[in-house]
GROMACS .gro file of C-alpha atoms in nm:
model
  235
    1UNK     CA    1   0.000   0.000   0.000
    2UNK     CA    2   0.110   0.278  -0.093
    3UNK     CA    3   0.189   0.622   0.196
    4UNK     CA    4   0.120   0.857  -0.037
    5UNK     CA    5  -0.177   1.081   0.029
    6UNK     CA    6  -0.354   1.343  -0.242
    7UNK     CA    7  -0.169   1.599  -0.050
    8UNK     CA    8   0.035   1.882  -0.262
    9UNK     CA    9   0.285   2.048  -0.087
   10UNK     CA   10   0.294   2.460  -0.104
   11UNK     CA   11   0.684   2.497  -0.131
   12UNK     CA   12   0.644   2.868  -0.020
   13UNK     CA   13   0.988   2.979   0.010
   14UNK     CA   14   1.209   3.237  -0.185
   15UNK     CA   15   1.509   2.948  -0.180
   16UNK     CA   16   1.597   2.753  -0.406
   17UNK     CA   17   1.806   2.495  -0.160
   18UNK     CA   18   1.516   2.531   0.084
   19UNK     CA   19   1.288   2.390  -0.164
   20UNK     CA   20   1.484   2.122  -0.296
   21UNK     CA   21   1.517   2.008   0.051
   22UNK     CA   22   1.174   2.014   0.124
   23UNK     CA   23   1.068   1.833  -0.167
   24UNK     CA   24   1.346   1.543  -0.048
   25UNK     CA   25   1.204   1.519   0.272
   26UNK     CA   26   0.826   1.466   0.179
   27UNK     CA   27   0.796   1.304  -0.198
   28UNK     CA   28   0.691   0.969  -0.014
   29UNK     CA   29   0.387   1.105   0.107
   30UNK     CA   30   0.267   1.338  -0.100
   31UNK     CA   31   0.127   1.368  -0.470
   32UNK     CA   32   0.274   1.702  -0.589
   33UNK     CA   33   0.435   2.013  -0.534
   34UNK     CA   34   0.291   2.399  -0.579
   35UNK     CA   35   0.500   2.666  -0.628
   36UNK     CA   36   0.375   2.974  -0.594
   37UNK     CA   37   0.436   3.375  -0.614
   38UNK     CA   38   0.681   3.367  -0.350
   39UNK     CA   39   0.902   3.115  -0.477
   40UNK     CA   40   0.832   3.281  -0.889
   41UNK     CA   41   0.927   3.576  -0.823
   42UNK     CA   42   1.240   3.551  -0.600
   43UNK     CA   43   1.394   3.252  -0.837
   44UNK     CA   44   1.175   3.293  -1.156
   45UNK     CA   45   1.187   3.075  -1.486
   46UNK     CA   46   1.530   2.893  -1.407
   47UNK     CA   47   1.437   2.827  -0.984
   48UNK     CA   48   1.125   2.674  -1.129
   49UNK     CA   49   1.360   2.497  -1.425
   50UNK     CA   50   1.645   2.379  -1.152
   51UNK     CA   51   1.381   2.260  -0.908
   52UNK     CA   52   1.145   2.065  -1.151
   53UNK     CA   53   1.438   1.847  -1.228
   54UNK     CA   54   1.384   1.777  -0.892
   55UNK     CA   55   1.013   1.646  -0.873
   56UNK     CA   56   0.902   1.348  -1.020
   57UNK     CA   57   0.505   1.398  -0.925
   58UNK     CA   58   0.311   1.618  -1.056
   59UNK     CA   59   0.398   2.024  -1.049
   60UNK     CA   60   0.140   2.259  -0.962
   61UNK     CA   61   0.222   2.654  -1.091
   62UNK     CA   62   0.000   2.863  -0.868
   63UNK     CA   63   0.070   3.200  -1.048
   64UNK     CA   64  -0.332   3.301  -1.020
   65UNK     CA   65  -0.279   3.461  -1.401
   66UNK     CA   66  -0.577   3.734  -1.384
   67UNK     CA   67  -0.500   4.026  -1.707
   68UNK     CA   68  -0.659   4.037  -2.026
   69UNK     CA   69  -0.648   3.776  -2.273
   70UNK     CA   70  -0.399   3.818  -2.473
   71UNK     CA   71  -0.165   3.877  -2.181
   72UNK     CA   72  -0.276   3.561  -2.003
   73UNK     CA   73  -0.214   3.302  -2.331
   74UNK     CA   74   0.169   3.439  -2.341
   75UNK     CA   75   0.228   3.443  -1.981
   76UNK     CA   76   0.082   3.039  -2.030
   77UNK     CA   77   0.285   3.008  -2.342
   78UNK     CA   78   0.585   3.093  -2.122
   79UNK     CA   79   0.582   2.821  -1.898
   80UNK     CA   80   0.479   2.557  -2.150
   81UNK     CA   81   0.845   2.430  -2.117
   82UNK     CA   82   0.788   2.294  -1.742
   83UNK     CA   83   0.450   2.064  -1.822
   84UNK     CA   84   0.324   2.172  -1.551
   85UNK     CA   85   0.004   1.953  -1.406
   86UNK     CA   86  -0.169   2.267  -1.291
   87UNK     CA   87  -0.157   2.649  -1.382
   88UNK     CA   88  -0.400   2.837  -1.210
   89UNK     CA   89  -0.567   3.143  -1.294
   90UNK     CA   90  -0.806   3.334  -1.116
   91UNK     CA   91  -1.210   3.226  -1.241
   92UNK     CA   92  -1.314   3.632  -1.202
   93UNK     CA   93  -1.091   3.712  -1.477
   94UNK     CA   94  -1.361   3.578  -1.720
   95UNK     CA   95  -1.442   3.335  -2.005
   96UNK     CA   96  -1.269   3.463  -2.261
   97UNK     CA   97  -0.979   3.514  -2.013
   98UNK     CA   98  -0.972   3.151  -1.917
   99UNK     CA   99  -1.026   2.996  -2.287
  100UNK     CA  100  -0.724   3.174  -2.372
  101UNK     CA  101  -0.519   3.009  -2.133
  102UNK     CA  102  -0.673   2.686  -2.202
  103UNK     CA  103  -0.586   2.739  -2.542
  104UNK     CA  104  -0.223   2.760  -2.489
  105UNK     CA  105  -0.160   2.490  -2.258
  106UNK     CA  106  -0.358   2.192  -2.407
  107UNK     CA  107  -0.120   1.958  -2.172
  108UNK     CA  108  -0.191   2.153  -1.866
  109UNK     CA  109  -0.495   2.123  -1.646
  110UNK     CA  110  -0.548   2.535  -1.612
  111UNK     CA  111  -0.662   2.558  -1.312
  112UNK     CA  112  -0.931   2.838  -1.184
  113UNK     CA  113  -0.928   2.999  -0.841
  114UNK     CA  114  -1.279   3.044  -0.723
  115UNK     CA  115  -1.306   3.263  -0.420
  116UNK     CA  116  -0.987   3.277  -0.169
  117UNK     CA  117  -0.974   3.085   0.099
  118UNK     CA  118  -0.863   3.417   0.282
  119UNK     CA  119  -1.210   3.577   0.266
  120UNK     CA  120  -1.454   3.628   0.529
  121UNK     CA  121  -1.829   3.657   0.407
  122UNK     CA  122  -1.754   4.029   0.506
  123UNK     CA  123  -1.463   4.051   0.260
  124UNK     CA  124  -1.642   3.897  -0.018
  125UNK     CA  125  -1.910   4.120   0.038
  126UNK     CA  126  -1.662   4.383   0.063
  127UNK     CA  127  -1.479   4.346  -0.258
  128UNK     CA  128  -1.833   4.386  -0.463
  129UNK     CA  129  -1.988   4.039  -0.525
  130UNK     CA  130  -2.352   4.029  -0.432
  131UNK     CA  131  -2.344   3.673  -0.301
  132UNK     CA  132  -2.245   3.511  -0.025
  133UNK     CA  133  -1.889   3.294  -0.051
  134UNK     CA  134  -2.098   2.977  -0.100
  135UNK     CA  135  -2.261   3.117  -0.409
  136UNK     CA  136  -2.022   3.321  -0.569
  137UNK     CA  137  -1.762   3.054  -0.580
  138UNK     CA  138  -2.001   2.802  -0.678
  139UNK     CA  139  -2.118   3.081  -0.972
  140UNK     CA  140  -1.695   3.111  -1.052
  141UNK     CA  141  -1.657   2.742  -1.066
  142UNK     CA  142  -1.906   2.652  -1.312
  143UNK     CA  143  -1.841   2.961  -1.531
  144UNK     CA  144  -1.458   2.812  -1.563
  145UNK     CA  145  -1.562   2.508  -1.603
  146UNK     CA  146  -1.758   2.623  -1.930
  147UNK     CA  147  -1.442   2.791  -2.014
  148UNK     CA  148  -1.275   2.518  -2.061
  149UNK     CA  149  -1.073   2.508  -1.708
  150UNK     CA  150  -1.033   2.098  -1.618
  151UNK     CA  151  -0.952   2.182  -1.276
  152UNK     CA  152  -1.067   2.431  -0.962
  153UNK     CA  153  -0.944   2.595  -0.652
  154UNK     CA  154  -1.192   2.661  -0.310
  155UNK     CA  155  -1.216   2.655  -0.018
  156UNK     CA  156  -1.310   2.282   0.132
  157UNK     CA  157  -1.672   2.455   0.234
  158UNK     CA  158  -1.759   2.480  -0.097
  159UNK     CA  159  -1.632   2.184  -0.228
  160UNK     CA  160  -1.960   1.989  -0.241
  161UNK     CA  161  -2.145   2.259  -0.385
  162UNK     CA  162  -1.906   2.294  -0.660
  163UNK     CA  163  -1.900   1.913  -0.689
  164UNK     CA  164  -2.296   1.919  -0.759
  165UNK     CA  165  -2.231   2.189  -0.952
  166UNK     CA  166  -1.990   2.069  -1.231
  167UNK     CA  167  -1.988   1.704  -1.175
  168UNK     CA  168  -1.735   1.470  -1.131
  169UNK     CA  169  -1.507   1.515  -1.443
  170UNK     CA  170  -1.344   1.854  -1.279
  171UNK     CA  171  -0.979   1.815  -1.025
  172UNK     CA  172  -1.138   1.990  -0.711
  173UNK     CA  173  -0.831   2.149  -0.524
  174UNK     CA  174  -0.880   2.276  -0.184
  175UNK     CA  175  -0.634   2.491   0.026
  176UNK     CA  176  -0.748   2.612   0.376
  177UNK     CA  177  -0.740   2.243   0.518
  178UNK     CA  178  -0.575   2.253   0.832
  179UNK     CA  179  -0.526   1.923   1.094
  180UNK     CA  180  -0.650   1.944   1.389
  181UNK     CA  181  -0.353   2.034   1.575
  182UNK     CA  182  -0.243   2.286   1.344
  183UNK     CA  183  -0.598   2.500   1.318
  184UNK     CA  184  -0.627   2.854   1.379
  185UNK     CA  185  -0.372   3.104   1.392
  186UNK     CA  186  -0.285   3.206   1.054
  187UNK     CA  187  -0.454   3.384   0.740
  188UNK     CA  188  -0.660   3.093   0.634
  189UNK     CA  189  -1.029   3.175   0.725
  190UNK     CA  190  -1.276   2.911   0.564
  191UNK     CA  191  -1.152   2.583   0.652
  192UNK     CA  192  -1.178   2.199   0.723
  193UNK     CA  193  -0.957   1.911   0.823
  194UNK     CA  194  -0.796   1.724   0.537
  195UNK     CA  195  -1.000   1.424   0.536
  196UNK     CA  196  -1.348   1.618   0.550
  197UNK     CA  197  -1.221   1.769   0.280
  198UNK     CA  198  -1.150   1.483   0.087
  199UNK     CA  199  -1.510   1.380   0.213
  200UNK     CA  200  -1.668   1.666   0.054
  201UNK     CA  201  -1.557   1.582  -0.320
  202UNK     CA  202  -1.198   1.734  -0.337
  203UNK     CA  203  -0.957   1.563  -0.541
  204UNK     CA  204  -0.626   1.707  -0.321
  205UNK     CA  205  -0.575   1.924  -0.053
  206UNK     CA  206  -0.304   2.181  -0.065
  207UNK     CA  207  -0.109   2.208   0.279
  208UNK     CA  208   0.194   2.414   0.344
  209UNK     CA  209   0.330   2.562   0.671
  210UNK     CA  210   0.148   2.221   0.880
  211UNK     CA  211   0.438   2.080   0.707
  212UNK     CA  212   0.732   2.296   0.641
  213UNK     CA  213   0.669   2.520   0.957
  214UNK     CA  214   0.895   2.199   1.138
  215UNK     CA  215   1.197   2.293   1.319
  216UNK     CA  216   1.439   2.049   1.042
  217UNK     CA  217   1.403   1.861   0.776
  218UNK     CA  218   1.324   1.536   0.960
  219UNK     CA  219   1.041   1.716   1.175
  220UNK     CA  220   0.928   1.815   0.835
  221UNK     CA  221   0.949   1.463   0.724
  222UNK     CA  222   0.777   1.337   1.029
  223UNK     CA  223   0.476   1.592   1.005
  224UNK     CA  224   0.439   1.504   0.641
  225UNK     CA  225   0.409   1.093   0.672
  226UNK     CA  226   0.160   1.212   0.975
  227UNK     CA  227  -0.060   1.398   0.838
  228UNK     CA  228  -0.069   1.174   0.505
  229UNK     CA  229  -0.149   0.867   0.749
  230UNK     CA  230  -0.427   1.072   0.891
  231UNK     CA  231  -0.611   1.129   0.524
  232UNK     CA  232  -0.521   0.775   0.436
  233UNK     CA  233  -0.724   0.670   0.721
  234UNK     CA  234  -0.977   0.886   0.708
  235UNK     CA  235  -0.932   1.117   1.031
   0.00000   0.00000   0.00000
């Protein structure tokens, strides 16, 4: 049987050497690896070029692409080198916004972001949209979907919604999972454990700092084959 759990690690770091590391120390219990803006744009093209060579599962881009078209099918062109898994983009940027990224990475599941998991109902309400979170990501989601996106980002409390929603051909991502002993006390607002999660229709979970918040490598590696037990098993 096999320890790996639909978990992709968020390698949020500007290093290089930090990443590689981290990638050694969990790629028996995990299913990919995101990099993100953080990591883009302190090492750009050739950190995501040196540390590719690095993974063997799949490699998740989380660069949240949101400009006009035109814009958005070069910036995908750009990275079409890497065959990346996932690309996301964000689902608010449109249809014609999302076909064009779709367009230019046939081989690449572009991903759309739905509603951060950052957001308070307040916030959403906030930034314009006349529907609660619920609603307006399950709205996003099946707009992208139409697009052409294969694959979504939400939070885990609107994971079965969007699963009704769009059915069960679309990769349902969800960041903001926390364990247990790691909730509260960072910038992640709607949330669930892993395993409900996984429960609720998502494909993988996206976990970072749960992980590589550990004091060394082997704490790192320890918290990783933990917390993939834990969704393996269902708790």
């Amino acid at each position: 049987m096999s320890n790996r759990a639909p978990i992709i690690l968020a390698v949020d770091t500007s290093s290089i050497s930090t990443a590689i590391s981290w990638i050694k120390a969990t790629e028996d219990y995990v299913s990919g690896y995101k990099l993100g803006l953080e990591f883009f744009l302190a090492c750009g093209l050739d950190g995501v070029k040196e540390v590719s060579q690095h993974i063997d599962l799949d490699l998740f881009l989380d660069l949240k692409l949101h400009d006009i078209p035109n814009t958005v099918s070069k910036a995908a062109k750009a990275i079409e080198e890497f065959s990346p898994r996932f690309l996301t983009v964000h689902a608010s940027g449109g249809t014609a916004m999302i076909a064009a990224a779709v367009h230019s990475l046939p081989n690449t599941l572009v991903t759309a972001v739905t509603i951060l998991t950052s957001l308070s109902a307040l916030d959403v309400h906030e930034i314009g949209y006349s529907q609660p979170p619920l609603e307006s990501a399950v709205r996003l989601a099946s707009l992208a979907v139409k697009a052409g996106a294969k694959a979504l980002v939400c939070s885990p409390q609107e994971t079965s919604a969007i699963r009704n929603e769009v059915g069960a051909e679309p990769v349902i991502i969800t960041p903001g999972v926390r364990p247990i002993e790691s909730s509260g006390g960072d910038d992640q607002v709607r949330t669930m454990t892993p395993s409900q999660a996984i429960r609720q229709g998502a494909n993988y979970v996206v976990i970072g700092r749960p992980v590589t918040g550990g004091d060394s490598l082997q704490d790192i590696h320890t918290r990783a084959k933990k917390i993939a037990a834990d969704i393996l098993i269902g708790e």
